[in-house]
Short mmCIF file of C-alpha atoms in Angstrom, two decimals:
data_model
loop_
_atom_site.label_atom_id
_atom_site.label_comp_id
_atom_site.label_asym_id
_atom_site.label_seq_id
_atom_site.Cartn_x
_atom_site.Cartn_y
_atom_site.Cartn_z
CA MET A 278 16.54 14.38 -44.74
CA SER A 279 18.47 13.97 -41.55
CA ASN A 280 15.89 16.06 -39.77
CA ILE A 281 12.81 14.25 -41.38
CA LEU A 282 13.79 10.73 -40.46
CA PRO A 283 13.74 11.35 -36.47
CA MET A 284 10.54 13.16 -36.95
CA LEU A 285 8.89 10.24 -39.00
CA PHE A 286 10.23 7.78 -36.36
CA LYS A 287 8.62 9.79 -33.58
CA VAL A 288 5.16 10.00 -35.40
CA THR A 289 5.39 6.26 -36.35
CA ALA A 290 6.26 5.30 -32.84
CA ALA A 291 3.38 7.46 -31.33
CA ALA A 292 0.93 5.93 -33.86
CA ASN A 293 2.07 2.32 -32.84
CA PHE A 294 1.46 3.32 -29.15
CA ARG A 295 -2.02 4.56 -29.81
CA ARG A 296 -2.92 1.62 -31.75
CA SER A 297 -1.62 -0.74 -29.06
CA ALA A 298 -3.64 1.11 -26.39
CA ILE A 299 -6.82 0.87 -28.33
CA ASN A 300 -6.23 -2.65 -29.18
CA ALA A 301 -5.61 -3.65 -25.53
CA ARG A 302 -8.92 -2.18 -24.32
CA ARG A 303 -10.64 -3.98 -27.41
CA CYS A 304 -9.13 -7.23 -25.86
CA LEU A 305 -10.65 -6.41 -22.53
CA ASN A 306 -14.07 -5.84 -24.29
CA ALA A 307 -13.65 -8.94 -26.12
CA ARG A 308 -12.90 -11.00 -22.90
CA ARG A 309 -9.57 -11.98 -23.91
CA GLY A 310 -8.32 -10.13 -20.89
CA LEU A 311 -6.07 -7.11 -20.06
CA LEU A 312 -2.64 -8.26 -19.15
CA THR A 313 0.21 -6.18 -17.54
CA LEU A 314 3.73 -6.62 -16.26
CA ALA A 315 4.18 -4.62 -13.13
CA ILE A 316 7.28 -3.17 -11.43
CA GLU A 317 7.46 -1.84 -7.87
CA THR A 318 10.67 -0.11 -6.45
CA SER A 319 9.65 2.72 -4.30
CA CYS A 320 11.44 1.80 -1.12
CA ASP A 321 13.44 -1.24 -0.18
CA ASP A 322 11.04 -4.02 -1.85
CA THR A 323 11.86 -5.04 -5.52
CA SER A 324 8.77 -6.59 -6.79
CA VAL A 325 7.44 -7.82 -10.14
CA ALA A 326 4.08 -9.17 -11.06
CA ILE A 327 2.00 -10.21 -14.06
CA VAL A 328 -1.69 -9.32 -13.43
CA GLU A 329 -4.65 -10.04 -15.75
CA LYS A 330 -8.16 -8.67 -15.61
CA THR A 331 -10.99 -10.33 -17.45
CA LYS A 332 -14.67 -9.88 -17.95
CA ARG A 333 -17.21 -12.61 -16.84
CA ASP A 334 -21.04 -12.63 -16.85
CA SER A 335 -20.80 -12.23 -13.17
CA GLY A 336 -18.64 -9.30 -13.28
CA SER A 337 -14.78 -8.73 -13.49
CA ALA A 338 -12.17 -11.36 -12.38
CA ALA A 339 -8.55 -11.13 -11.91
CA LYS A 340 -5.44 -13.53 -11.89
CA ILE A 341 -1.93 -12.99 -10.51
CA HIS A 342 0.05 -15.11 -12.85
CA PHE A 343 3.43 -14.18 -11.16
CA LEU A 344 4.31 -12.27 -7.98
CA GLU A 345 7.73 -12.08 -6.35
CA ASN A 346 9.45 -9.66 -3.87
CA VAL A 347 12.99 -9.29 -2.77
CA THR A 348 13.58 -7.09 0.27
CA ALA A 349 16.88 -5.28 0.61
CA ASP A 350 18.80 -6.81 3.72
CA THR A 351 19.46 -3.79 6.04
CA ARG A 352 19.22 -5.51 9.28
CA GLU A 353 22.84 -4.31 10.17
CA HIS A 354 21.54 -0.85 10.12
CA ARG A 355 18.15 -1.66 11.90
CA GLY A 356 16.27 0.32 9.50
CA ILE A 357 16.10 1.17 5.73
CA HIS A 358 19.39 2.06 4.24
CA PRO A 359 19.13 4.02 0.93
CA ILE A 360 22.13 2.94 -0.79
CA ILE A 361 21.69 -0.70 0.13
CA ALA A 362 17.98 -0.56 -0.96
CA LEU A 363 19.06 1.05 -4.30
CA GLU A 364 21.80 -1.56 -4.98
CA SER A 365 19.13 -4.33 -4.09
CA HIS A 366 16.90 -2.97 -6.97
CA GLN A 367 19.88 -2.90 -9.33
CA ASP A 368 20.85 -6.56 -8.40
CA ASN A 369 17.44 -8.04 -8.47
CA LEU A 370 14.97 -6.26 -10.84
CA ALA A 371 16.23 -7.53 -14.22
CA ASN A 372 16.27 -11.15 -12.85
CA LEU A 373 12.84 -10.78 -11.45
CA VAL A 374 11.60 -9.53 -14.90
CA GLN A 375 13.27 -12.39 -16.67
CA LYS A 376 11.65 -14.96 -14.20
CA ALA A 377 8.38 -13.38 -14.63
CA LEU A 378 8.49 -13.82 -18.53
CA ASN A 379 8.23 -17.54 -17.96
CA HIS A 380 4.85 -17.03 -16.22
CA LEU A 381 3.10 -14.88 -19.03
CA PRO A 382 0.09 -16.92 -20.49
CA GLU A 383 0.84 -18.97 -23.38
CA SER A 384 0.09 -17.38 -26.72
CA LYS A 385 -2.91 -19.16 -28.56
CA THR A 386 -2.15 -17.44 -31.77
CA GLY A 387 1.44 -18.36 -32.39
CA ASP A 388 2.62 -14.82 -32.11
CA GLY A 389 3.90 -12.87 -29.05
CA LEU A 390 7.04 -13.34 -27.14
CA LYS A 391 9.44 -16.22 -28.02
CA LEU A 392 11.33 -17.48 -24.84
CA ALA A 393 14.50 -19.37 -24.88
CA ASP A 394 12.84 -22.62 -24.57
CA GLY A 395 10.94 -22.09 -27.77
CA THR A 396 7.55 -21.36 -26.25
CA ARG A 397 5.45 -18.42 -27.28
CA ARG A 398 4.03 -16.25 -24.56
CA ARG A 399 1.41 -13.40 -24.80
CA LEU A 400 2.80 -10.01 -25.02
CA PRO A 401 1.60 -7.81 -22.08
CA ASP A 402 -0.82 -5.07 -23.22
CA PHE A 403 1.11 -2.37 -21.28
CA ILE A 404 3.54 -1.96 -18.62
CA SER A 405 2.77 -0.62 -15.05
CA ALA A 406 5.66 0.81 -13.06
CA THR A 407 5.53 2.84 -9.78
CA ARG A 408 6.37 6.59 -10.53
CA GLY A 409 6.01 7.74 -7.00
CA PRO A 410 5.92 8.79 -4.30
CA GLY A 411 9.20 7.15 -2.84
CA MET A 412 12.78 7.34 -3.09
CA ARG A 413 13.60 9.06 -6.46
CA SER A 414 16.74 6.95 -7.20
CA ASN A 415 14.99 3.67 -6.37
CA LEU A 416 11.86 4.73 -8.36
CA SER A 417 14.09 5.38 -11.35
CA VAL A 418 15.40 1.93 -11.42
CA GLY A 419 11.77 0.52 -11.88
CA LEU A 420 10.50 3.31 -13.92
CA ASP A 421 13.33 3.23 -16.43
CA THR A 422 13.06 -0.46 -16.77
CA GLY A 423 9.30 -0.04 -17.55
CA LYS A 424 10.19 2.46 -20.14
CA ALA A 425 12.68 0.23 -21.62
CA LEU A 426 10.21 -2.73 -21.82
CA SER A 427 7.65 -0.27 -23.24
CA VAL A 428 9.92 0.64 -26.07
CA ALA A 429 11.31 -2.77 -26.86
CA TRP A 430 7.91 -4.35 -26.94
CA GLN A 431 6.22 -1.23 -28.49
CA ILE A 432 3.51 -1.26 -25.80
CA PRO A 433 2.27 1.65 -23.58
CA MET A 434 3.30 2.20 -19.98
CA VAL A 435 1.43 3.54 -16.90
CA GLY A 436 3.25 5.40 -14.18
CA VAL A 437 1.53 4.49 -11.17
CA HIS A 438 0.81 6.38 -7.90
CA HIS A 439 1.98 4.07 -5.18
CA MET A 440 -0.56 5.18 -2.64
CA GLN A 441 -3.42 5.13 -5.06
CA ALA A 442 -2.43 1.47 -5.74
CA HIS A 443 -3.01 0.68 -2.04
CA LEU A 444 -6.36 2.26 -2.04
CA LEU A 445 -7.47 0.17 -5.11
CA THR A 446 -6.10 -3.18 -3.71
CA PRO A 447 -9.51 -4.33 -2.31
CA GLY A 448 -10.89 -4.19 -5.81
CA LEU A 449 -8.16 -6.56 -6.92
CA VAL A 450 -8.97 -8.84 -4.06
CA SER A 451 -12.67 -9.10 -5.03
CA CYS A 452 -11.79 -9.85 -8.52
CA LEU A 453 -9.38 -12.64 -7.36
CA GLU A 454 -12.16 -14.11 -5.41
CA ASN A 455 -14.35 -14.02 -8.60
CA GLU A 456 -11.63 -15.96 -10.50
CA ALA A 457 -11.87 -18.42 -7.82
CA LYS A 458 -15.79 -18.45 -8.68
CA ALA A 459 -16.98 -16.87 -5.38
CA ASP A 460 -20.73 -17.47 -4.90
CA PRO A 461 -22.26 -14.88 -4.65
CA PRO A 462 -19.76 -12.92 -6.85
CA ALA A 463 -17.59 -10.51 -4.87
CA THR A 464 -17.96 -6.94 -5.35
CA ALA A 465 -15.22 -4.17 -4.99
CA PRO A 466 -15.93 -1.17 -2.52
CA GLU A 467 -18.04 1.33 -4.38
CA PHE A 468 -17.15 4.99 -4.32
CA PRO A 469 -17.15 6.86 -2.19
CA PHE A 470 -15.48 5.04 0.66
CA LEU A 471 -13.01 5.90 3.41
CA SER A 472 -9.38 4.57 3.67
CA ILE A 473 -6.68 4.35 6.17
CA LEU A 474 -3.24 3.96 4.58
CA VAL A 475 -0.73 2.73 7.16
CA SER A 476 2.80 1.86 6.61
CA GLY A 477 6.22 2.49 7.61
CA GLY A 478 6.34 5.72 5.50
CA HIS A 479 2.74 6.81 5.52
CA THR A 480 -0.32 7.37 7.69
CA ILE A 481 -3.29 9.03 5.88
CA LEU A 482 -6.96 9.08 6.34
CA VAL A 483 -8.56 9.46 2.89
CA GLN A 484 -12.03 10.06 1.48
CA SER A 485 -12.09 8.48 -1.84
CA LYS A 486 -14.88 9.65 -4.43
CA GLY A 487 -13.45 8.26 -7.59
CA LEU A 488 -10.63 6.78 -9.42
CA THR A 489 -8.54 9.90 -9.25
CA ASP A 490 -10.60 11.90 -6.78
CA HIS A 491 -9.26 11.53 -3.27
CA LYS A 492 -9.52 13.94 -0.36
CA ILE A 493 -7.03 13.89 2.31
CA LEU A 494 -8.75 14.22 5.72
CA ALA A 495 -5.75 13.55 8.10
CA THR A 496 -2.15 12.75 7.75
CA SER A 497 0.69 12.37 10.32
CA GLU A 498 2.51 15.76 11.37
CA ASP A 499 5.75 13.84 12.17
CA ILE A 500 6.37 10.17 11.54
CA ALA A 501 4.32 7.32 10.11
CA ILE A 502 2.64 4.68 12.46
CA GLY A 503 4.70 1.92 10.98
CA GLU A 504 7.92 3.94 11.86
CA ALA A 505 6.72 4.46 15.44
CA LEU A 506 6.04 0.77 15.81
CA ASP A 507 9.35 -0.12 14.36
CA LYS A 508 11.15 2.29 16.75
CA SER A 509 9.22 1.08 19.77
CA ALA A 510 10.03 -2.59 18.82
CA ARG A 511 13.82 -1.78 18.62
CA ASP A 512 13.62 -0.61 22.36
CA ILE A 513 11.15 -3.29 23.60
CA LEU A 514 12.18 -6.55 21.89
CA PRO A 515 14.97 -8.63 23.46
CA GLU A 516 18.35 -8.18 21.62
CA SER A 517 18.15 -11.87 20.70
CA LEU A 518 14.88 -11.48 18.85
CA LEU A 519 16.21 -8.28 17.09
CA ARG A 520 19.13 -10.32 15.84
CA GLU A 521 16.97 -13.27 14.61
CA ALA A 522 14.41 -10.73 12.71
CA LYS A 523 14.49 -11.61 9.13
CA SER A 524 13.83 -7.94 8.00
CA THR A 525 13.73 -4.55 9.66
CA MET A 526 9.97 -4.34 9.79
CA TYR A 527 10.37 -4.88 13.58
CA GLY A 528 6.60 -3.87 14.14
CA ARG A 529 5.66 -7.17 12.82
CA SER A 530 8.09 -8.91 15.17
CA LEU A 531 6.61 -6.86 18.03
CA GLU A 532 3.27 -8.02 17.30
CA GLN A 533 4.30 -11.66 17.36
CA PHE A 534 6.12 -11.08 20.71
CA VAL A 535 3.41 -9.46 22.62
CA PHE A 536 0.57 -11.49 21.09
CA PRO A 537 2.05 -14.93 20.70
CA ASN A 538 -1.47 -16.34 20.65
CA GLY A 539 -2.89 -14.05 18.08
CA LYS A 540 -6.37 -12.96 18.56
CA ALA A 541 -6.83 -14.83 21.69
CA ASP A 542 -4.53 -12.59 23.43
CA PHE A 543 -6.65 -9.42 22.80
CA ALA A 544 -10.12 -11.25 22.60
CA ASP A 545 -11.26 -9.26 25.80
CA TYR A 546 -10.12 -6.00 24.47
CA SER A 547 -12.78 -3.19 25.38
CA PRO A 548 -12.66 0.13 23.66
CA PRO A 549 -13.34 3.35 25.43
CA LYS A 550 -16.93 4.19 24.84
CA THR A 551 -16.49 8.06 25.48
CA ARG A 552 -13.91 10.56 24.47
CA GLY A 553 -13.21 11.06 28.21
CA GLN A 554 -12.36 7.25 28.65
CA GLU A 555 -10.37 7.40 25.69
CA VAL A 556 -7.94 10.08 26.88
CA ALA A 557 -7.84 9.04 30.54
CA ARG A 558 -4.34 8.36 31.85
CA ARG A 559 -3.69 4.66 32.37
CA ILE A 560 -0.83 3.78 34.77
CA SER A 561 0.47 0.17 34.49
CA ASP A 562 1.49 -2.03 37.08
CA TRP A 563 5.06 -1.03 36.45
CA GLY A 564 4.35 2.64 37.18
CA TRP A 565 4.60 4.06 33.85
CA SER A 566 1.90 5.31 31.29
CA LEU A 567 1.70 6.36 27.46
CA THR A 568 -0.15 9.63 26.84
CA THR A 569 -2.49 9.79 23.89
CA PRO A 570 -1.56 12.18 21.30
CA PHE A 571 -3.71 15.29 20.74
CA ALA A 572 -5.67 14.08 23.83
CA ASN A 573 -7.50 17.41 24.40
CA THR A 574 -8.28 18.45 20.84
CA ARG A 575 -10.28 17.13 17.84
CA THR A 576 -7.62 18.14 15.49
CA MET A 577 -7.68 16.29 12.21
CA GLN A 578 -4.05 15.15 12.36
CA PHE A 579 -2.11 12.07 13.62
CA SER A 580 1.16 12.15 15.64
CA PHE A 581 3.13 9.12 16.59
CA SER A 582 6.67 10.37 17.38
CA SER A 583 5.78 11.11 21.02
CA ILE A 584 4.69 7.32 21.62
CA SER A 585 8.02 5.87 20.40
CA SER A 586 10.00 8.61 22.32
CA MET A 587 7.91 7.78 25.57
CA VAL A 588 8.66 4.01 25.01
CA GLY A 589 12.41 4.83 24.46
CA LYS A 590 12.41 6.79 27.71
CA ILE A 591 10.84 4.12 29.81
CA VAL A 592 13.38 1.55 28.74
CA GLN A 593 16.26 4.08 29.43
CA SER A 594 14.81 4.73 32.90
CA ASN A 595 15.60 0.95 33.69
CA SER A 596 19.33 1.90 33.07
CA THR A 597 19.77 -0.95 30.66
CA ASN A 598 17.62 -2.83 28.41
CA ILE A 599 18.62 -6.14 30.07
CA LYS A 600 16.90 -5.27 33.18
CA ILE A 601 13.33 -5.21 31.80
CA SER A 602 11.71 -8.55 32.40
CA ASP A 603 9.83 -10.18 29.54
CA ALA A 604 6.67 -9.61 31.21
CA GLU A 605 7.02 -5.79 31.32
CA ARG A 606 8.27 -5.83 27.61
CA VAL A 607 5.03 -7.36 26.61
CA ASP A 608 2.93 -4.85 28.63
CA LEU A 609 4.90 -2.10 27.05
CA GLY A 610 4.45 -3.35 23.71
CA ARG A 611 0.89 -3.85 24.07
CA GLU A 612 0.27 -0.41 25.47
CA ALA A 613 2.40 1.19 22.56
CA MET A 614 0.08 -0.64 20.00
CA ARG A 615 -3.02 0.21 21.90
CA VAL A 616 -2.36 3.95 22.03
CA CYS A 617 -1.11 3.97 18.45
CA PHE A 618 -4.35 2.18 17.18
CA GLU A 619 -6.77 3.99 19.34
CA HIS A 620 -5.18 7.39 18.15
CA LEU A 621 -5.87 6.22 14.60
CA ALA A 622 -9.28 5.08 15.34
CA SER A 623 -10.24 8.19 17.36
CA ARG A 624 -9.39 10.49 14.18
CA THR A 625 -11.34 8.22 11.95
CA ILE A 626 -14.48 8.44 14.28
CA ILE A 627 -14.12 12.24 14.30
CA ALA A 628 -14.03 12.30 10.38
CA LEU A 629 -17.09 10.00 10.20
CA GLU A 630 -19.02 12.25 12.72
CA THR A 631 -18.03 15.25 10.53
CA LEU A 632 -19.05 13.78 7.21
CA ARG A 633 -22.33 12.16 8.77
CA PRO A 634 -24.56 15.26 7.88
CA HIS A 635 -23.63 14.65 4.25
CA ASN A 636 -23.42 10.95 4.43
CA THR A 637 -26.66 10.17 2.70
CA GLY A 638 -27.99 8.88 -0.78
CA LYS A 639 -25.05 8.54 -3.40
CA ASP A 640 -22.59 10.12 -0.94
CA GLU A 641 -23.21 7.54 1.81
CA ILE A 642 -20.08 6.08 3.10
CA ASN A 643 -20.41 2.49 4.35
CA THR A 644 -16.94 1.08 3.80
CA LEU A 645 -13.65 1.57 5.37
CA VAL A 646 -10.57 0.31 3.52
CA ILE A 647 -7.33 -0.60 5.70
CA SER A 648 -4.48 -1.05 3.48
CA GLY A 649 -0.55 -0.69 3.66
CA GLY A 650 1.95 -2.86 5.70
CA VAL A 651 0.46 -2.06 9.20
CA ALA A 652 -2.85 -3.15 7.87
CA ALA A 653 -1.80 -6.99 8.46
CA ASN A 654 -1.69 -6.31 12.20
CA GLN A 655 -4.69 -8.09 13.61
CA PHE A 656 -4.84 -5.99 16.88
CA LEU A 657 -5.31 -2.98 14.71
CA MET A 658 -8.37 -4.54 12.95
CA LYS A 659 -9.69 -5.46 16.34
CA VAL A 660 -9.47 -1.83 17.65
CA LEU A 661 -10.98 -0.35 14.53
CA ALA A 662 -13.90 -2.71 14.57
CA SER A 663 -14.67 -2.21 18.26
CA PHE A 664 -14.35 1.61 17.99
CA LEU A 665 -16.87 1.66 15.09
CA GLU A 666 -19.18 -0.47 17.05
CA VAL A 667 -19.33 1.34 20.16
CA ARG A 668 -19.34 4.91 18.62
CA GLY A 669 -22.27 4.29 16.44
CA PHE A 670 -20.84 3.24 13.33
CA GLY A 671 -21.29 -0.58 13.52
CA HIS A 672 -22.86 -0.70 10.19
CA MET A 673 -19.54 0.18 8.49
CA LYS A 674 -17.92 -2.64 6.49
CA ILE A 675 -14.09 -2.97 7.16
CA VAL A 676 -12.30 -4.28 4.04
CA ALA A 677 -8.55 -5.11 4.26
CA PRO A 678 -6.38 -7.22 1.69
CA PRO A 679 -4.65 -10.40 2.74
CA PRO A 680 -1.25 -9.67 4.37
CA TYR A 681 0.72 -10.48 1.05
CA LEU A 682 -1.15 -7.72 -0.60
CA CYS A 683 -0.91 -5.22 2.32
CA THR A 684 2.80 -4.56 1.98
CA ASP A 685 4.51 -2.93 -0.97
CA ASN A 686 4.02 -5.44 -3.98
CA ALA A 687 3.96 -5.11 -7.71
CA ALA A 688 0.39 -6.79 -7.92
CA MET A 689 -1.22 -3.73 -6.54
CA ILE A 690 0.69 -1.59 -8.88
CA GLY A 691 -0.40 -3.69 -11.86
CA TRP A 692 -4.11 -3.51 -10.74
CA ALA A 693 -3.91 0.21 -10.38
CA GLY A 694 -2.26 0.46 -13.69
CA ILE A 695 -5.22 -1.59 -15.18
CA GLU A 696 -7.73 0.69 -13.46
CA MET A 697 -6.12 3.74 -15.04
CA PHE A 698 -5.48 2.05 -18.39
CA GLU A 699 -9.11 1.27 -18.72
CA ALA A 700 -9.99 4.75 -18.00
CA GLY A 701 -7.93 5.95 -20.80
CA PHE A 702 -4.71 7.00 -19.24
CA ARG A 703 -1.17 6.14 -20.03
CA SER A 704 2.11 7.86 -19.43
CA ASP A 705 4.47 9.68 -21.84
CA LEU A 706 7.91 8.13 -21.92
CA SER A 707 9.38 11.38 -20.71
CA CYS A 708 7.63 11.10 -17.18
CA ARG A 709 9.92 11.42 -14.32
CA PRO A 710 9.97 9.69 -10.93
CA LEU A 711 8.39 11.69 -8.15
CA ARG A 712 9.59 11.74 -4.56
CA LYS A 713 6.53 13.59 -3.34
CA TRP A 714 3.14 13.10 -5.02
CA THR A 715 -0.14 13.79 -3.34
CA LEU A 716 -3.51 12.01 -3.60
CA ASP A 717 -5.76 15.14 -3.44
CA PRO A 718 -6.59 16.93 -6.73
CA LYS A 719 -6.83 20.15 -4.57
CA ALA A 720 -3.35 19.94 -3.29
CA ASP A 721 -0.69 22.27 -4.79
CA ASP A 722 0.64 19.52 -7.29
CA GLY A 723 -2.78 18.72 -8.61
CA GLY A 724 -2.96 15.12 -6.97
CA ILE A 725 -2.75 12.00 -9.15
CA LEU A 726 -3.39 13.82 -12.39
CA GLY A 727 -1.45 17.08 -11.55
CA PRO A 728 2.13 16.17 -12.76
CA GLY A 729 3.03 16.16 -16.38
CA GLY A 730 3.54 13.05 -18.36
CA TRP A 731 -0.01 11.82 -18.66
CA ILE A 732 -1.66 11.02 -22.02
CA LYS A 733 -5.45 10.70 -22.08
CA GLU A 734 -6.84 8.59 -24.84
#
């Protein structure tokens, strides 16, 4: 008898989960909406969101009922500190979930969650939580919390791929616009499309053919573009601005420092029209220059460590940081960004030129998605658009989420969870966090669907 009871409980629980998954998709078809509570803890941002997708005659719409982030304060270390980031997740996640519950839609049937104030709220249809890639201990905080909510509420859970979530964010943006009754209705980028994922931890050029079918065309062989900009900023920015920075994303502070007037400061930017112009050495009025990575090759790789290293050497050659004038700091910051962004644009052009013979009919690529924290940089958008125009790809549409959806956030995790859940995927409660997790199904780990823990309805 003692052996039978656990078995019966396991079978009953599994049946309940299957029924809840089926009922959730029926709710979407019935236009009640598909509702998820989402959790993101892959790095130093603790984020919780409540995201809902609904169907309308004009197409799909979405609403973010709640979204809040808490970023670990690691300014003392001038970079991400793993232990402090972990403790920040432990300190803040439960409180954010508690706060989010008050923003769940009210229940119209009288059932659902009863909150302390006596109100009834709709129970989420499932939980979305980042499974990877990221710091394993940090991921565990969010994933284990998601599992606990899944068990407590007897609803399914989806362990979300963080980078896939960035790729799918433009779809969320278009549905948010439809919620605001966009006229004509906004449409999400259609597969296939090209994506550049740029952040402090990633620089990846991706060809996306489907929800789980993503081919990696290029990635950084050393550090990510965001890390290179942060390192450069730590050398370039005056000490007073470093102390005043509200986070360790110094690349953002660098952009504000070198382009105080925003787009007006780089309105006259002119992209190199040829490969020769692109790699030509540019000596500044101060006598230094920054070398373009992979200047003499068409290698489909990125490299950014040399840029931040060159910046550091230029600063050190002035004996002390104090001796550099603000004018030289501005010029050095602008040049560091230009070289980084033109290197990114150059490899994107090479990829498009390589794909052009196959870029016809249903395989035609007309959209370039830019996502990740660095995607909020307006000079990057200017460089990419200018490159596409002068290199014969002016027809390409560039799509980038608004800044608050570019950085790590739970809203994008919730949206990716909805997309996967609609496709019939959910996660087994035995799934573990993944420090490394590729996007490409041809990679050694099998890409998004490669690791164990998936259940396909």
